[in-house]
């Protein structure tokens, strides 16, 4: 049986329990054949002292959504996914609302995967652009 979009999102949200993703209130909201999207509220839990979104929270969101995507797209193999390199450019600040991180796979290798993650605000304005490399390790 092929998993539906709803089943995949439910599985992704279930694995967030008792993790950093739950602490940051990250929620997976969309899935396509080559991307996955999660959202995170911007509030005092993820602010820098001056009241804007912390770059580290953005990077945690990006790695979470990219790693979940790798887990889903490599599901036909018995592997564990690890992020091995991440680079982020933060281009716009945000103080409240939600940010949405859409991870799109650029390279789906047997061992490594390359992801582009665009983090945008509710007006679809770019907040951060992230590149993530993941590694598939045999279990």
C-alpha positions as protocol buffer text, in pm:
chain_id: "A"
residue {
  index: 1
  type: UNK
  ca { x: 0 y: 0 z: 0 }
}
residue {
  index: 2
  type: UNK
  ca { x: 130 y: 341 z: -97 }
}
residue {
  index: 3
  type: UNK
  ca { x: 127 y: 594 z: 183 }
}
residue {
  index: 4
  type: UNK
  ca { x: -95 y: 897 z: 130 }
}
residue {
  index: 5
  type: UNK
  ca { x: 15 y: 1254 z: 185 }
}
residue {
  index: 6
  type: UNK
  ca { x: -185 y: 1262 z: 509 }
}
residue {
  index: 7
  type: UNK
  ca { x: -21 y: 941 z: 632 }
}
residue {
  index: 8
  type: UNK
  ca { x: 327 y: 1077 z: 561 }
}
residue {
  index: 9
  type: UNK
  ca { x: 255 y: 1408 z: 738 }
}
residue {
  index: 10
  type: UNK
  ca { x: 107 y: 1223 z: 1036 }
}
residue {
  index: 11
  type: UNK
  ca { x: 419 y: 1004 z: 1059 }
}
residue {
  index: 12
  type: UNK
  ca { x: 650 y: 1307 z: 1040 }
}
residue {
  index: 13
  type: UNK
  ca { x: 457 y: 1491 z: 1310 }
}
residue {
  index: 14
  type: UNK
  ca { x: 451 y: 1181 z: 1532 }
}
residue {
  index: 15
  type: UNK
  ca { x: 832 y: 1149 z: 1534 }
}
residue {
  index: 16
  type: UNK
  ca { x: 858 y: 1505 z: 1670 }
}
residue {
  index: 17
  type: UNK
  ca { x: 730 y: 1403 z: 2012 }
}
residue {
  index: 18
  type: UNK
  ca { x: 981 y: 1463 z: 2294 }
}
residue {
  index: 19
  type: UNK
  ca { x: 1238 y: 1617 z: 2057 }
}
residue {
  index: 20
  type: UNK
  ca { x: 1373 y: 1960 z: 1968 }
}
residue {
  index: 21
  type: UNK
  ca { x: 1106 y: 1978 z: 1697 }
}
residue {
  index: 22
  type: UNK
  ca { x: 834 y: 1957 z: 1961 }
}
residue {
  index: 23
  type: UNK
  ca { x: 1013 y: 2216 z: 2176 }
}
residue {
  index: 24
  type: UNK
  ca { x: 1017 y: 2456 z: 1878 }
}
residue {
  index: 25
  type: UNK
  ca { x: 654 y: 2366 z: 1784 }
}
residue {
  index: 26
  type: UNK
  ca { x: 759 y: 2254 z: 1436 }
}
residue {
  index: 27
  type: UNK
  ca { x: 469 y: 2102 z: 1242 }
}
residue {
  index: 28
  type: UNK
  ca { x: 488 y: 1929 z: 903 }
}
residue {
  index: 29
  type: UNK
  ca { x: 217 y: 2073 z: 678 }
}
residue {
  index: 30
  type: UNK
  ca { x: 277 y: 1967 z: 316 }
}
residue {
  index: 31
  type: UNK
  ca { x: 442 y: 1697 z: 109 }
}
residue {
  index: 32
  type: UNK
  ca { x: 496 y: 1648 z: -266 }
}
residue {
  index: 33
  type: UNK
  ca { x: 696 y: 1396 z: -467 }
}
residue {
  index: 34
  type: UNK
  ca { x: 1010 y: 1612 z: -438 }
}
residue {
  index: 35
  type: UNK
  ca { x: 956 y: 1838 z: -135 }
}
residue {
  index: 36
  type: UNK
  ca { x: 831 y: 1859 z: 221 }
}
residue {
  index: 37
  type: UNK
  ca { x: 721 y: 2167 z: 415 }
}
residue {
  index: 38
  type: UNK
  ca { x: 706 y: 2242 z: 786 }
}
residue {
  index: 39
  type: UNK
  ca { x: 608 y: 2553 z: 977 }
}
residue {
  index: 40
  type: UNK
  ca { x: 726 y: 2702 z: 1303 }
}
residue {
  index: 41
  type: UNK
  ca { x: 568 y: 2981 z: 1506 }
}
residue {
  index: 42
  type: UNK
  ca { x: 783 y: 3288 z: 1565 }
}
residue {
  index: 43
  type: UNK
  ca { x: 746 y: 3389 z: 1929 }
}
residue {
  index: 44
  type: UNK
  ca { x: 960 y: 3443 z: 2240 }
}
residue {
  index: 45
  type: UNK
  ca { x: 1068 y: 3073 z: 2240 }
}
residue {
  index: 46
  type: UNK
  ca { x: 1266 y: 3128 z: 1918 }
}
residue {
  index: 47
  type: UNK
  ca { x: 1363 y: 3496 z: 1953 }
}
residue {
  index: 48
  type: UNK
  ca { x: 1705 y: 3649 z: 1994 }
}
residue {
  index: 49
  type: UNK
  ca { x: 1724 y: 3889 z: 2290 }
}
residue {
  index: 50
  type: UNK
  ca { x: 1619 y: 4179 z: 2063 }
}
residue {
  index: 51
  type: UNK
  ca { x: 1292 y: 4007 z: 1968 }
}
residue {
  index: 52
  type: UNK
  ca { x: 1361 y: 3870 z: 1619 }
}
residue {
  index: 53
  type: UNK
  ca { x: 1382 y: 3510 z: 1500 }
}
residue {
  index: 54
  type: UNK
  ca { x: 1709 y: 3348 z: 1609 }
}
residue {
  index: 55
  type: UNK
  ca { x: 1918 y: 3217 z: 1319 }
}
residue {
  index: 56
  type: UNK
  ca { x: 1984 y: 2898 z: 1515 }
}
residue {
  index: 57
  type: UNK
  ca { x: 1611 y: 2829 z: 1534 }
}
residue {
  index: 58
  type: UNK
  ca { x: 1588 y: 2877 z: 1156 }
}
residue {
  index: 59
  type: UNK
  ca { x: 1874 y: 2632 z: 1105 }
}
residue {
  index: 60
  type: UNK
  ca { x: 1711 y: 2381 z: 1341 }
}
residue {
  index: 61
  type: UNK
  ca { x: 1388 y: 2411 z: 1140 }
}
residue {
  index: 62
  type: UNK
  ca { x: 1576 y: 2367 z: 812 }
}
residue {
  index: 63
  type: UNK
  ca { x: 1771 y: 2060 z: 926 }
}
residue {
  index: 64
  type: UNK
  ca { x: 1455 y: 1908 z: 1073 }
}
residue {
  index: 65
  type: UNK
  ca { x: 1257 y: 1941 z: 750 }
}
residue {
  index: 66
  type: UNK
  ca { x: 1545 y: 1833 z: 525 }
}
residue {
  index: 67
  type: UNK
  ca { x: 1624 y: 1530 z: 740 }
}
residue {
  index: 68
  type: UNK
  ca { x: 1257 y: 1430 z: 749 }
}
residue {
  index: 69
  type: UNK
  ca { x: 1249 y: 1457 z: 371 }
}
residue {
  index: 70
  type: UNK
  ca { x: 1555 y: 1235 z: 340 }
}
residue {
  index: 71
  type: UNK
  ca { x: 1396 y: 982 z: 574 }
}
residue {
  index: 72
  type: UNK
  ca { x: 1080 y: 974 z: 361 }
}
residue {
  index: 73
  type: UNK
  ca { x: 1254 y: 964 z: 22 }
}
residue {
  index: 74
  type: UNK
  ca { x: 1494 y: 690 z: 136 }
}
residue {
  index: 75
  type: UNK
  ca { x: 1216 y: 483 z: 295 }
}
residue {
  index: 76
  type: UNK
  ca { x: 1274 y: 192 z: 60 }
}
residue {
  index: 77
  type: UNK
  ca { x: 1610 y: 135 z: 230 }
}
residue {
  index: 78
  type: UNK
  ca { x: 1698 y: 37 z: 585 }
}
residue {
  index: 79
  type: UNK
  ca { x: 1897 y: 352 z: 670 }
}
residue {
  index: 80
  type: UNK
  ca { x: 1942 y: 617 z: 934 }
}
residue {
  index: 81
  type: UNK
  ca { x: 1967 y: 981 z: 818 }
}
residue {
  index: 82
  type: UNK
  ca { x: 2220 y: 1232 z: 951 }
}
residue {
  index: 83
  type: UNK
  ca { x: 2284 y: 1592 z: 852 }
}
residue {
  index: 84
  type: UNK
  ca { x: 2654 y: 1630 z: 768 }
}
residue {
  index: 85
  type: UNK
  ca { x: 2675 y: 1988 z: 641 }
}
residue {
  index: 86
  type: UNK
  ca { x: 2448 y: 2289 z: 662 }
}
residue {
  index: 87
  type: UNK
  ca { x: 2491 y: 2647 z: 541 }
}
residue {
  index: 88
  type: UNK
  ca { x: 2238 y: 2923 z: 593 }
}
residue {
  index: 89
  type: UNK
  ca { x: 2196 y: 3276 z: 468 }
}
residue {
  index: 90
  type: UNK
  ca { x: 1955 y: 3483 z: 676 }
}
residue {
  index: 91
  type: UNK
  ca { x: 1820 y: 3770 z: 464 }
}
residue {
  index: 92
  type: UNK
  ca { x: 1519 y: 3912 z: 648 }
}
residue {
  index: 93
  type: UNK
  ca { x: 1414 y: 3938 z: 1011 }
}
residue {
  index: 94
  type: UNK
  ca { x: 1074 y: 3841 z: 1150 }
}
residue {
  index: 95
  type: UNK
  ca { x: 924 y: 3908 z: 1494 }
}
residue {
  index: 96
  type: UNK
  ca { x: 593 y: 3719 z: 1490 }
}
residue {
  index: 97
  type: UNK
  ca { x: 371 y: 3489 z: 1287 }
}
residue {
  index: 98
  type: UNK
  ca { x: 491 y: 3171 z: 1122 }
}
residue {
  index: 99
  type: UNK
  ca { x: 785 y: 3075 z: 907 }
}
residue {
  index: 100
  type: UNK
  ca { x: 751 y: 2796 z: 652 }
}
residue {
  index: 101
  type: UNK
  ca { x: 1048 y: 2580 z: 551 }
}
residue {
  index: 102
  type: UNK
  ca { x: 1016 y: 2399 z: 219 }
}
residue {
  index: 103
  type: UNK
  ca { x: 1289 y: 2142 z: 159 }
}
residue {
  index: 104
  type: UNK
  ca { x: 1338 y: 2044 z: -205 }
}
residue {
  index: 105
  type: UNK
  ca { x: 1570 y: 1761 z: -299 }
}
residue {
  index: 106
  type: UNK
  ca { x: 1839 y: 1862 z: -548 }
}
residue {
  index: 107
  type: UNK
  ca { x: 2036 y: 1535 z: -545 }
}
residue {
  index: 108
  type: UNK
  ca { x: 1909 y: 1196 z: -428 }
}
residue {
  index: 109
  type: UNK
  ca { x: 2212 y: 971 z: -409 }
}
residue {
  index: 110
  type: UNK
  ca { x: 2232 y: 632 z: -243 }
}
residue {
  index: 111
  type: UNK
  ca { x: 2465 y: 770 z: 24 }
}
residue {
  index: 112
  type: UNK
  ca { x: 2426 y: 1149 z: 19 }
}
residue {
  index: 113
  type: UNK
  ca { x: 2136 y: 1378 z: -53 }
}
residue {
  index: 114
  type: UNK
  ca { x: 2148 y: 1752 z: -121 }
}
residue {
  index: 115
  type: UNK
  ca { x: 1858 y: 1973 z: -12 }
}
residue {
  index: 116
  type: UNK
  ca { x: 1764 y: 2335 z: -65 }
}
residue {
  index: 117
  type: UNK
  ca { x: 1543 y: 2475 z: 209 }
}
residue {
  index: 118
  type: UNK
  ca { x: 1365 y: 2806 z: 158 }
}
residue {
  index: 119
  type: UNK
  ca { x: 1232 y: 2961 z: 478 }
}
residue {
  index: 120
  type: UNK
  ca { x: 963 y: 3220 z: 409 }
}
residue {
  index: 121
  type: UNK
  ca { x: 716 y: 3423 z: 612 }
}
residue {
  index: 122
  type: UNK
  ca { x: 338 y: 3414 z: 571 }
}
residue {
  index: 123
  type: UNK
  ca { x: 367 y: 3663 z: 280 }
}
residue {
  index: 124
  type: UNK
  ca { x: 608 y: 3424 z: 101 }
}
residue {
  index: 125
  type: UNK
  ca { x: 900 y: 3664 z: 158 }
}
residue {
  index: 126
  type: UNK
  ca { x: 1238 y: 3494 z: 188 }
}
residue {
  index: 127
  type: UNK
  ca { x: 1371 y: 3485 z: 546 }
}
residue {
  index: 128
  type: UNK
  ca { x: 1656 y: 3234 z: 505 }
}
residue {
  index: 129
  type: UNK
  ca { x: 1801 y: 3016 z: 232 }
}
residue {
  index: 130
  type: UNK
  ca { x: 1964 y: 2695 z: 354 }
}
residue {
  index: 131
  type: UNK
  ca { x: 2165 y: 2418 z: 189 }
}
residue {
  index: 132
  type: UNK
  ca { x: 2172 y: 2084 z: 371 }
}
residue {
  index: 133
  type: UNK
  ca { x: 2366 y: 1768 z: 290 }
}
residue {
  index: 134
  type: UNK
  ca { x: 2237 y: 1447 z: 448 }
}
residue {
  index: 135
  type: UNK
  ca { x: 2402 y: 1109 z: 477 }
}
residue {
  index: 136
  type: UNK
  ca { x: 2225 y: 772 z: 468 }
}
residue {
  index: 137
  type: UNK
  ca { x: 2385 y: 525 z: 708 }
}
residue {
  index: 138
  type: UNK
  ca { x: 2296 y: 156 z: 703 }
}
residue {
  index: 139
  type: UNK
  ca { x: 2119 y: 38 z: 1020 }
}
